[in-house]
GROMACS .gro file of C-alpha atoms in nm:
model
  340
    1MET     CA    1  -1.556   2.627   1.002
    2ARG     CA    2  -1.851   2.530   0.795
    3THR     CA    3  -1.650   2.542   0.480
    4ALA     CA    4  -1.372   2.324   0.652
    5LEU     CA    5  -1.643   2.072   0.755
    6ARG     CA    6  -1.774   2.052   0.404
    7LEU     CA    7  -1.433   1.996   0.265
    8LEU     CA    8  -1.338   1.718   0.513
    9CYS     CA    9  -1.671   1.534   0.441
   10ALA     CA   10  -1.615   1.575   0.073
   11GLY     CA   11  -1.271   1.429   0.112
   12LEU     CA   12  -1.401   1.135   0.308
   13CYS     CA   13  -1.660   1.076   0.029
   14LEU     CA   14  -1.395   1.053  -0.226
   15ILE     CA   15  -1.215   0.795  -0.005
   16THR     CA   16  -1.530   0.584  -0.026
   17SER     CA   17  -1.516   0.590  -0.413
   18ALA     CA   18  -1.145   0.516  -0.412
   19SER     CA   19  -1.161   0.221  -0.164
   20ALA     CA   20  -1.128  -0.033  -0.441
   21LEU     CA   21  -0.769   0.094  -0.482
   22GLY     CA   22  -0.685  -0.060  -0.152
   23HIS     CA   23  -0.313  -0.053  -0.037
   24ALA     CA   24  -0.157  -0.050  -0.376
   25GLY     CA   25  -0.302   0.293  -0.471
   26ASP     CA   26  -0.370   0.292  -0.854
   27ALA     CA   27  -0.130   0.003  -0.927
   28THR     CA   28  -0.287  -0.256  -1.152
   29GLY     CA   29  -0.006  -0.489  -1.095
   30PHE     CA   30   0.302  -0.588  -0.900
   31ALA     CA   31   0.625  -0.704  -1.068
   32SER     CA   32   0.934  -0.885  -0.918
   33ILE     CA   33   1.246  -0.840  -1.143
   34ALA     CA   34   1.547  -1.060  -1.057
   35VAL     CA   35   1.899  -1.031  -1.220
   36ASP     CA   36   2.096  -1.359  -1.201
   37GLY     CA   37   2.419  -1.295  -1.408
   38SER     CA   38   2.319  -1.255  -1.771
   39LYS     CA   39   1.955  -1.367  -1.699
   40ILE     CA   40   1.675  -1.129  -1.598
   41SER     CA   41   1.351  -1.277  -1.468
   42TYR     CA   42   1.030  -1.064  -1.481
   43ARG     CA   43   0.726  -1.195  -1.289
   44LEU     CA   44   0.399  -1.003  -1.298
   45THR     CA   45   0.106  -1.020  -1.054
   46PRO     CA   46  -0.196  -0.835  -1.165
   47THR     CA   47  -0.397  -0.679  -0.880
   48THR     CA   48  -0.711  -0.685  -1.094
   49PRO     CA   49  -0.721  -0.923  -1.400
   50THR     CA   50  -0.756  -0.714  -1.710
   51SER     CA   51  -0.985  -0.810  -2.008
   52LEU     CA   52  -0.768  -0.825  -2.318
   53THR     CA   53  -1.065  -0.807  -2.566
   54ASN     CA   54  -1.188  -0.483  -2.375
   55PRO     CA   55  -0.890  -0.309  -2.209
   56GLY     CA   56  -0.962  -0.119  -1.891
   57THR     CA   57  -1.246  -0.370  -1.772
   58SER     CA   58  -1.201  -0.648  -1.531
   59THR     CA   59  -1.250  -1.016  -1.585
   60THR     CA   60  -1.204  -1.334  -1.391
   61ALA     CA   61  -1.116  -1.541  -1.687
   62SER     CA   62  -0.801  -1.728  -1.621
   63ASN     CA   63  -0.733  -1.799  -1.983
   64ASP     CA   64  -0.642  -1.433  -2.019
   65ASP     CA   65  -0.323  -1.519  -1.846
   66ILE     CA   66  -0.194  -1.690  -2.156
   67ALA     CA   67  -0.273  -1.382  -2.376
   68LEU     CA   68  -0.125  -1.145  -2.108
   69GLY     CA   69   0.195  -1.350  -2.116
   70GLU     CA   70   0.218  -1.308  -2.502
   71LEU     CA   71   0.162  -0.932  -2.446
   72MET     CA   72   0.432  -0.914  -2.198
   73ARG     CA   73   0.676  -1.071  -2.438
   74LYS     CA   74   0.571  -0.829  -2.706
   75HIS     CA   75   0.565  -0.509  -2.499
   76LEU     CA   76   0.835  -0.560  -2.245
   77SER     CA   77   1.201  -0.522  -2.340
   78VAL     CA   78   1.540  -0.515  -2.164
   79LYS     CA   79   1.881  -0.387  -2.260
   80ALA     CA   80   2.203  -0.474  -2.105
   81ASP     CA   81   2.482  -0.219  -2.162
   82GLY     CA   82   2.305  -0.108  -2.475
   83ALA     CA   83   2.250  -0.461  -2.626
   84ASN     CA   84   1.913  -0.610  -2.654
   85CYS     CA   85   1.824  -0.916  -2.437
   86THR     CA   86   1.616  -1.180  -2.589
   87SER     CA   87   1.295  -1.308  -2.423
   88SER     CA   88   1.183  -1.654  -2.387
   89THR     CA   89   0.833  -1.807  -2.399
   90PRO     CA   90   0.655  -1.675  -2.101
   91GLN     CA   91   0.556  -1.928  -1.822
   92ALA     CA   92   0.267  -1.837  -1.573
   93LEU     CA   93   0.326  -1.463  -1.621
   94GLN     CA   94   0.704  -1.493  -1.588
   95LEU     CA   95   0.924  -1.382  -1.875
   96ASP     CA   96   1.294  -1.440  -1.877
   97PHE     CA   97   1.536  -1.236  -2.071
   98ASN     CA   98   1.881  -1.363  -2.178
   99CYS     CA   99   2.142  -1.095  -2.210
  100PRO     CA  100   2.474  -1.122  -2.403
  101ALA     CA  101   2.676  -1.075  -2.086
  102THR     CA  102   2.630  -0.974  -1.716
  103ALA     CA  103   2.503  -0.614  -1.726
  104GLY     CA  104   2.663  -0.306  -1.570
  105GLU     CA  105   2.356  -0.099  -1.675
  106LEU     CA  106   1.996  -0.208  -1.753
  107ILE     CA  107   1.731  -0.032  -1.943
  108ILE     CA  108   1.384  -0.184  -1.875
  109ARG     CA  109   1.104  -0.062  -2.086
  110ASP     CA  110   0.724  -0.137  -2.033
  111ASP     CA  111   0.501  -0.049  -2.333
  112LEU     CA  112   0.203  -0.247  -2.195
  113PRO     CA  113  -0.012   0.058  -2.169
  114ASP     CA  114  -0.023   0.043  -2.555
  115ALA     CA  115  -0.229  -0.289  -2.514
  116LEU     CA  116  -0.389  -0.266  -2.178
  117GLY     CA  117  -0.479   0.104  -2.165
  118GLU     CA  118  -0.334   0.420  -2.022
  119LYS     CA  119  -0.439   0.322  -1.666
  120HIS     CA  120  -0.191   0.037  -1.670
  121HIS     CA  121   0.054   0.106  -1.378
  122VAL     CA  122   0.303  -0.154  -1.228
  123VAL     CA  123   0.494  -0.120  -0.898
  124ALA     CA  124   0.809  -0.323  -0.917
  125VAL     CA  125   1.108  -0.427  -0.719
  126LEU     CA  126   1.426  -0.497  -0.891
  127THR     CA  127   1.673  -0.718  -0.706
  128TRP     CA  128   2.036  -0.803  -0.808
  129PRO     CA  129   2.343  -0.947  -0.613
  130GLY     CA  130   2.445  -0.604  -0.513
  131GLY     CA  131   2.115  -0.473  -0.396
  132SER     CA  132   1.747  -0.377  -0.489
  133ARG     CA  133   1.554  -0.086  -0.599
  134SER     CA  134   1.172  -0.008  -0.642
  135LEU     CA  135   1.049   0.106  -0.975
  136ASN     CA  136   0.721   0.241  -1.119
  137PHE     CA  137   0.592   0.176  -1.472
  138SER     CA  138   0.298   0.368  -1.611
  139ASN     CA  139   0.185   0.525  -1.934
  140ALA     CA  140   0.368   0.831  -1.856
  141GLU     CA  141   0.675   0.655  -1.709
  142ARG     CA  142   0.760   0.362  -1.939
  143GLU     CA  143   1.136   0.326  -1.894
  144ALA     CA  144   1.384   0.271  -1.615
  145ARG     CA  145   1.757   0.292  -1.623
  146ILE     CA  146   1.939   0.126  -1.350
  147ASN     CA  147   2.321   0.108  -1.287
  148LEU     CA  148   2.419  -0.216  -1.132
  149SER     CA  149   2.796  -0.172  -1.122
  150GLY     CA  150   2.842   0.128  -0.926
  151SER     CA  151   3.025   0.045  -0.586
  152ASP     CA  152   2.790   0.285  -0.398
  153SER     CA  153   2.475   0.191  -0.580
  154ALA     CA  154   2.354  -0.113  -0.376
  155LYS     CA  155   2.276   0.036  -0.037
  156PRO     CA  156   2.126   0.381  -0.130
  157GLN     CA  157   1.912   0.251  -0.407
  158HIS     CA  158   1.790  -0.029  -0.191
  159ALA     CA  159   1.711   0.205   0.114
  160GLY     CA  160   1.548   0.464  -0.097
  161GLY     CA  161   1.346   0.227  -0.300
  162PHE     CA  162   1.191   0.042  -0.010
  163PHE     CA  163   1.157   0.359   0.201
  164LEU     CA  164   0.967   0.536  -0.073
  165LEU     CA  165   0.757   0.213  -0.131
  166GLY     CA  166   0.653   0.228   0.241
  167ILE     CA  167   0.552   0.592   0.204
  168GLU     CA  168   0.355   0.524  -0.092
  169HIS     CA  169   0.189   0.235   0.083
  170ILE     CA  170   0.064   0.431   0.375
  171VAL     CA  171  -0.043   0.740   0.177
  172THR     CA  172  -0.257   0.542  -0.062
  173GLY     CA  173  -0.361   0.312   0.211
  174TYR     CA  174  -0.702   0.495   0.265
  175ASP     CA  175  -0.836   0.245   0.514
  176HIS     CA  176  -0.527   0.291   0.734
  177LEU     CA  177  -0.548   0.673   0.732
  178LEU     CA  178  -0.923   0.655   0.815
  179PHE     CA  179  -0.838   0.437   1.125
  180LEU     CA  180  -0.569   0.685   1.232
  181LEU     CA  181  -0.819   0.963   1.181
  182ALA     CA  182  -1.087   0.792   1.391
  183LEU     CA  183  -0.827   0.728   1.661
  184VAL     CA  184  -0.727   1.087   1.710
  185LEU     CA  185  -1.061   1.248   1.634
  186CYS     CA  186  -1.173   1.276   1.998
  187GLY     CA  187  -0.856   1.461   2.085
  188GLY     CA  188  -0.720   1.418   2.441
  189SER     CA  189  -0.404   1.540   2.604
  190LEU     CA  190  -0.070   1.528   2.415
  191LEU     CA  191   0.033   1.229   2.630
  192SER     CA  192  -0.282   1.025   2.533
  193LEU     CA  193  -0.230   1.098   2.172
  194LEU     CA  194   0.139   0.978   2.208
  195LYS     CA  195   0.020   0.663   2.366
  196ILE     CA  196  -0.229   0.602   2.094
  197ILE     CA  197   0.033   0.650   1.814
  198THR     CA  198   0.304   0.468   1.977
  199ALA     CA  199   0.084   0.161   2.055
  200PHE     CA  200  -0.032   0.151   1.695
  201THR     CA  201   0.347   0.186   1.567
  202ILE     CA  202   0.469  -0.096   1.794
  203ALA     CA  203   0.176  -0.332   1.718
  204HIS     CA  204   0.181  -0.291   1.326
  205SER     CA  205   0.571  -0.313   1.324
  206LEU     CA  206   0.541  -0.656   1.511
  207THR     CA  207   0.304  -0.811   1.264
  208LEU     CA  208   0.452  -0.638   0.955
  209GLY     CA  209   0.785  -0.812   1.038
  210ALA     CA  210   0.620  -1.144   1.110
  211ALA     CA  211   0.414  -1.147   0.797
  212ALA     CA  212   0.707  -1.031   0.572
  213LEU     CA  213   0.932  -1.302   0.707
  214SER     CA  214   0.656  -1.557   0.667
  215TRP     CA  215   0.634  -1.650   1.028
  216VAL     CA  216   0.250  -1.570   1.044
  217THR     CA  217   0.042  -1.563   0.724
  218PRO     CA  218  -0.328  -1.506   0.810
  219PRO     CA  219  -0.575  -1.507   0.511
  220SER     CA  220  -0.566  -1.181   0.343
  221ALA     CA  221  -0.939  -1.163   0.310
  222LEU     CA  222  -0.980  -1.192   0.681
  223VAL     CA  223  -0.725  -0.927   0.747
  224GLU     CA  224  -0.885  -0.674   0.502
  225ALA     CA  225  -1.223  -0.730   0.663
  226VAL     CA  226  -1.096  -0.682   1.016
  227ILE     CA  227  -0.928  -0.368   0.914
  228ALA     CA  228  -1.264  -0.230   0.787
  229LEU     CA  229  -1.425  -0.351   1.106
  230SER     CA  230  -1.166  -0.165   1.318
  231ILE     CA  231  -1.254   0.158   1.134
  232ALA     CA  232  -1.618   0.110   1.205
  233TYR     CA  233  -1.554   0.016   1.578
  234VAL     CA  234  -1.343   0.313   1.659
  235ALA     CA  235  -1.587   0.554   1.492
  236PHE     CA  236  -1.860   0.389   1.696
  237GLU     CA  237  -1.665   0.454   2.025
  238ASN     CA  238  -1.631   0.822   1.915
  239LEU     CA  239  -2.004   0.834   1.895
  240PHE     CA  240  -2.099   0.637   2.204
  241PRO     CA  241  -1.772   0.650   2.433
  242ARG     CA  242  -1.975   0.498   2.718
  243TYR     CA  243  -1.984   0.170   2.535
  244ALA     CA  244  -1.588   0.158   2.509
  245ILE     CA  245  -1.459  -0.152   2.694
  246SER     CA  246  -1.100  -0.048   2.700
  247ARG     CA  247  -0.864   0.239   2.681
  248ARG     CA  248  -0.805   0.396   2.343
  249TRP     CA  249  -0.431   0.303   2.327
  250THR     CA  250  -0.531  -0.068   2.399
  251VAL     CA  251  -0.776  -0.056   2.112
  252SER     CA  252  -0.495   0.106   1.901
  253PHE     CA  253  -0.258  -0.168   1.984
  254LEU     CA  254  -0.493  -0.459   1.918
  255PHE     CA  255  -0.614  -0.336   1.579
  256GLY     CA  256  -0.271  -0.218   1.502
  257LEU     CA  257  -0.169  -0.589   1.503
  258VAL     CA  258  -0.415  -0.650   1.227
  259HIS     CA  259  -0.304  -0.346   1.031
  260GLY     CA  260   0.040  -0.478   1.021
  261PHE     CA  261  -0.069  -0.769   0.829
  262GLY     CA  262  -0.231  -0.530   0.594
  263PHE     CA  263   0.084  -0.321   0.552
  264SER     CA  264   0.263  -0.640   0.452
  265SER     CA  265   0.042  -0.698   0.146
  266VAL     CA  266   0.275  -0.518  -0.087
  267LEU     CA  267   0.577  -0.709   0.030
  268ALA     CA  268   0.390  -1.041   0.007
  269GLU     CA  269   0.313  -0.953  -0.369
  270ILE     CA  270   0.662  -0.818  -0.451
  271GLY     CA  271   0.882  -1.025  -0.219
  272LEU     CA  272   1.184  -0.915  -0.023
  273PRO     CA  273   1.540  -0.955  -0.166
  274ARG     CA  274   1.708  -1.252   0.018
  275ASP     CA  275   2.049  -1.106   0.021
  276SER     CA  276   1.930  -0.788   0.223
  277LEU     CA  277   1.582  -0.911   0.366
  278LEU     CA  278   1.610  -0.737   0.711
  279TRP     CA  279   1.754  -0.415   0.567
  280SER     CA  280   1.467  -0.400   0.316
  281LEU     CA  281   1.198  -0.466   0.582
  282LEU     CA  282   1.356  -0.194   0.804
  283ASN     CA  283   1.337   0.062   0.525
  284PHE     CA  284   0.990  -0.035   0.416
  285ASN     CA  285   0.874   0.004   0.780
  286LEU     CA  286   1.042   0.332   0.831
  287GLY     CA  287   0.880   0.458   0.502
  288VAL     CA  288   0.538   0.353   0.651
  289GLU     CA  289   0.615   0.555   0.973
  290ALA     CA  290   0.727   0.847   0.786
  291GLY     CA  291   0.398   0.856   0.584
  292GLN     CA  292   0.198   0.792   0.903
  293LEU     CA  293   0.379   1.076   1.085
  294ALA     CA  294   0.309   1.320   0.805
  295ALA     CA  295  -0.059   1.238   0.835
  296ILE     CA  296  -0.062   1.286   1.203
  297LEU     CA  297   0.140   1.627   1.186
  298ILE     CA  298  -0.144   1.739   0.937
  299ALA     CA  299  -0.430   1.618   1.134
  300VAL     CA  300  -0.337   1.698   1.494
  301PRO     CA  301  -0.301   2.080   1.463
  302LEU     CA  302  -0.628   2.094   1.293
  303LEU     CA  303  -0.788   1.908   1.573
  304ILE     CA  304  -0.616   2.120   1.837
  305TYR     CA  305  -0.760   2.430   1.671
  306LEU     CA  306  -1.094   2.267   1.653
  307ARG     CA  307  -1.099   2.210   2.024
  308LYS     CA  308  -1.078   2.580   2.085
  309THR     CA  309  -1.402   2.648   1.895
  310THR     CA  310  -1.773   2.568   1.977
  311TRP     CA  311  -1.793   2.352   1.654
  312GLU     CA  312  -1.583   2.063   1.805
  313PRO     CA  313  -1.877   1.836   1.912
  314ILE     CA  314  -2.078   1.854   1.585
  315VAL     CA  315  -1.768   1.822   1.365
  316VAL     CA  316  -1.650   1.521   1.568
  317ARG     CA  317  -1.992   1.365   1.559
  318ARG     CA  318  -2.047   1.425   1.185
  319LEU     CA  319  -1.702   1.296   1.081
  320SER     CA  320  -1.729   0.988   1.315
  321GLN     CA  321  -2.072   0.912   1.160
  322LEU     CA  322  -1.924   0.929   0.797
  323VAL     CA  323  -1.617   0.716   0.906
  324LEU     CA  324  -1.859   0.467   1.062
  325ILE     CA  325  -2.054   0.439   0.736
  326ILE     CA  326  -1.742   0.399   0.537
  327GLY     CA  327  -1.603   0.121   0.766
  328VAL     CA  328  -1.934  -0.081   0.761
  329VAL     CA  329  -1.955  -0.041   0.377
  330LEU     CA  330  -1.589  -0.160   0.336
  331PHE     CA  331  -1.653  -0.444   0.586
  332ALA     CA  332  -1.970  -0.558   0.390
  333GLU     CA  333  -1.771  -0.538   0.055
  334ARG     CA  334  -1.474  -0.732   0.179
  335ILE     CA  335  -1.686  -1.003   0.348
  336ALA     CA  336  -1.887  -1.042   0.023
  337GLY     CA  337  -1.576  -1.043  -0.182
  338ALA     CA  338  -1.433  -1.321   0.029
  339TRP     CA  339  -1.733  -1.545  -0.055
  340VAL     CA  340  -1.723  -1.477  -0.426
   0.00000   0.00000   0.00000
């Protein structure tokens, strides 16, 4: 049990060092790729501006956008049915490709790691009149081949793309996983755990939908700060349950509303395809739920086993203390970042 405790603490410490990755994992940018007949538009949104004079370091210099646009034109390429598509002059990190004809098959290649470094990683969503698909470009995975003409390609690729994107989002969303851990750390009956998870699911599904459909768009800096605060608050309740002013499922629901806005961050960057907006949103949310369920199925059996040992109080206390510290640090970082 001592070894297990050390491993858990080490894992949480690694989460602290990886907190800067946020909801997008190791992605350095999001891309929206739209097919309109023989025209393909590629729009890049960097998550962390990259210095072009010293690849791998960050910078706030906006004039790098011009140079980045030129690098996009040089290192991005598209083929339609084997024929090269010609690129236009980039405008605001958007690059348009003109192809000889409407494509049945696209080959998109991203060689930007040659200019920006091997850590360059883009999460993209490709949309076309028949559907959509999520793509990943990195140093090790530079090319994607997409069949646009298959009669059955639209729905499966669309569903699988956004479903997998939802799973990736929750698995790499360390703050969401920390919040879930803090929620279930004190254990309780199976019914109470079910109430906690159900309340969180319902709440974040509501605000995820509202944000993705642009019905409510709170400031992202405020959302991220409150998410960090929710981690610290629930960990505090674990340490001092006599100060809790509400049932745990109520806390789960209230903070779940905020986490839903956080889940929508990837969709806000990439955008949902207009021709299948609700279907895309549903599959993304199902992916989030699948990732969340996987995390719960791993954590709960371990916690049930822990309850049968004499180590439970000390393990719960030490982990809650660590989660509280991480939550406070994340909150301070995000508040400070909002004022920069």
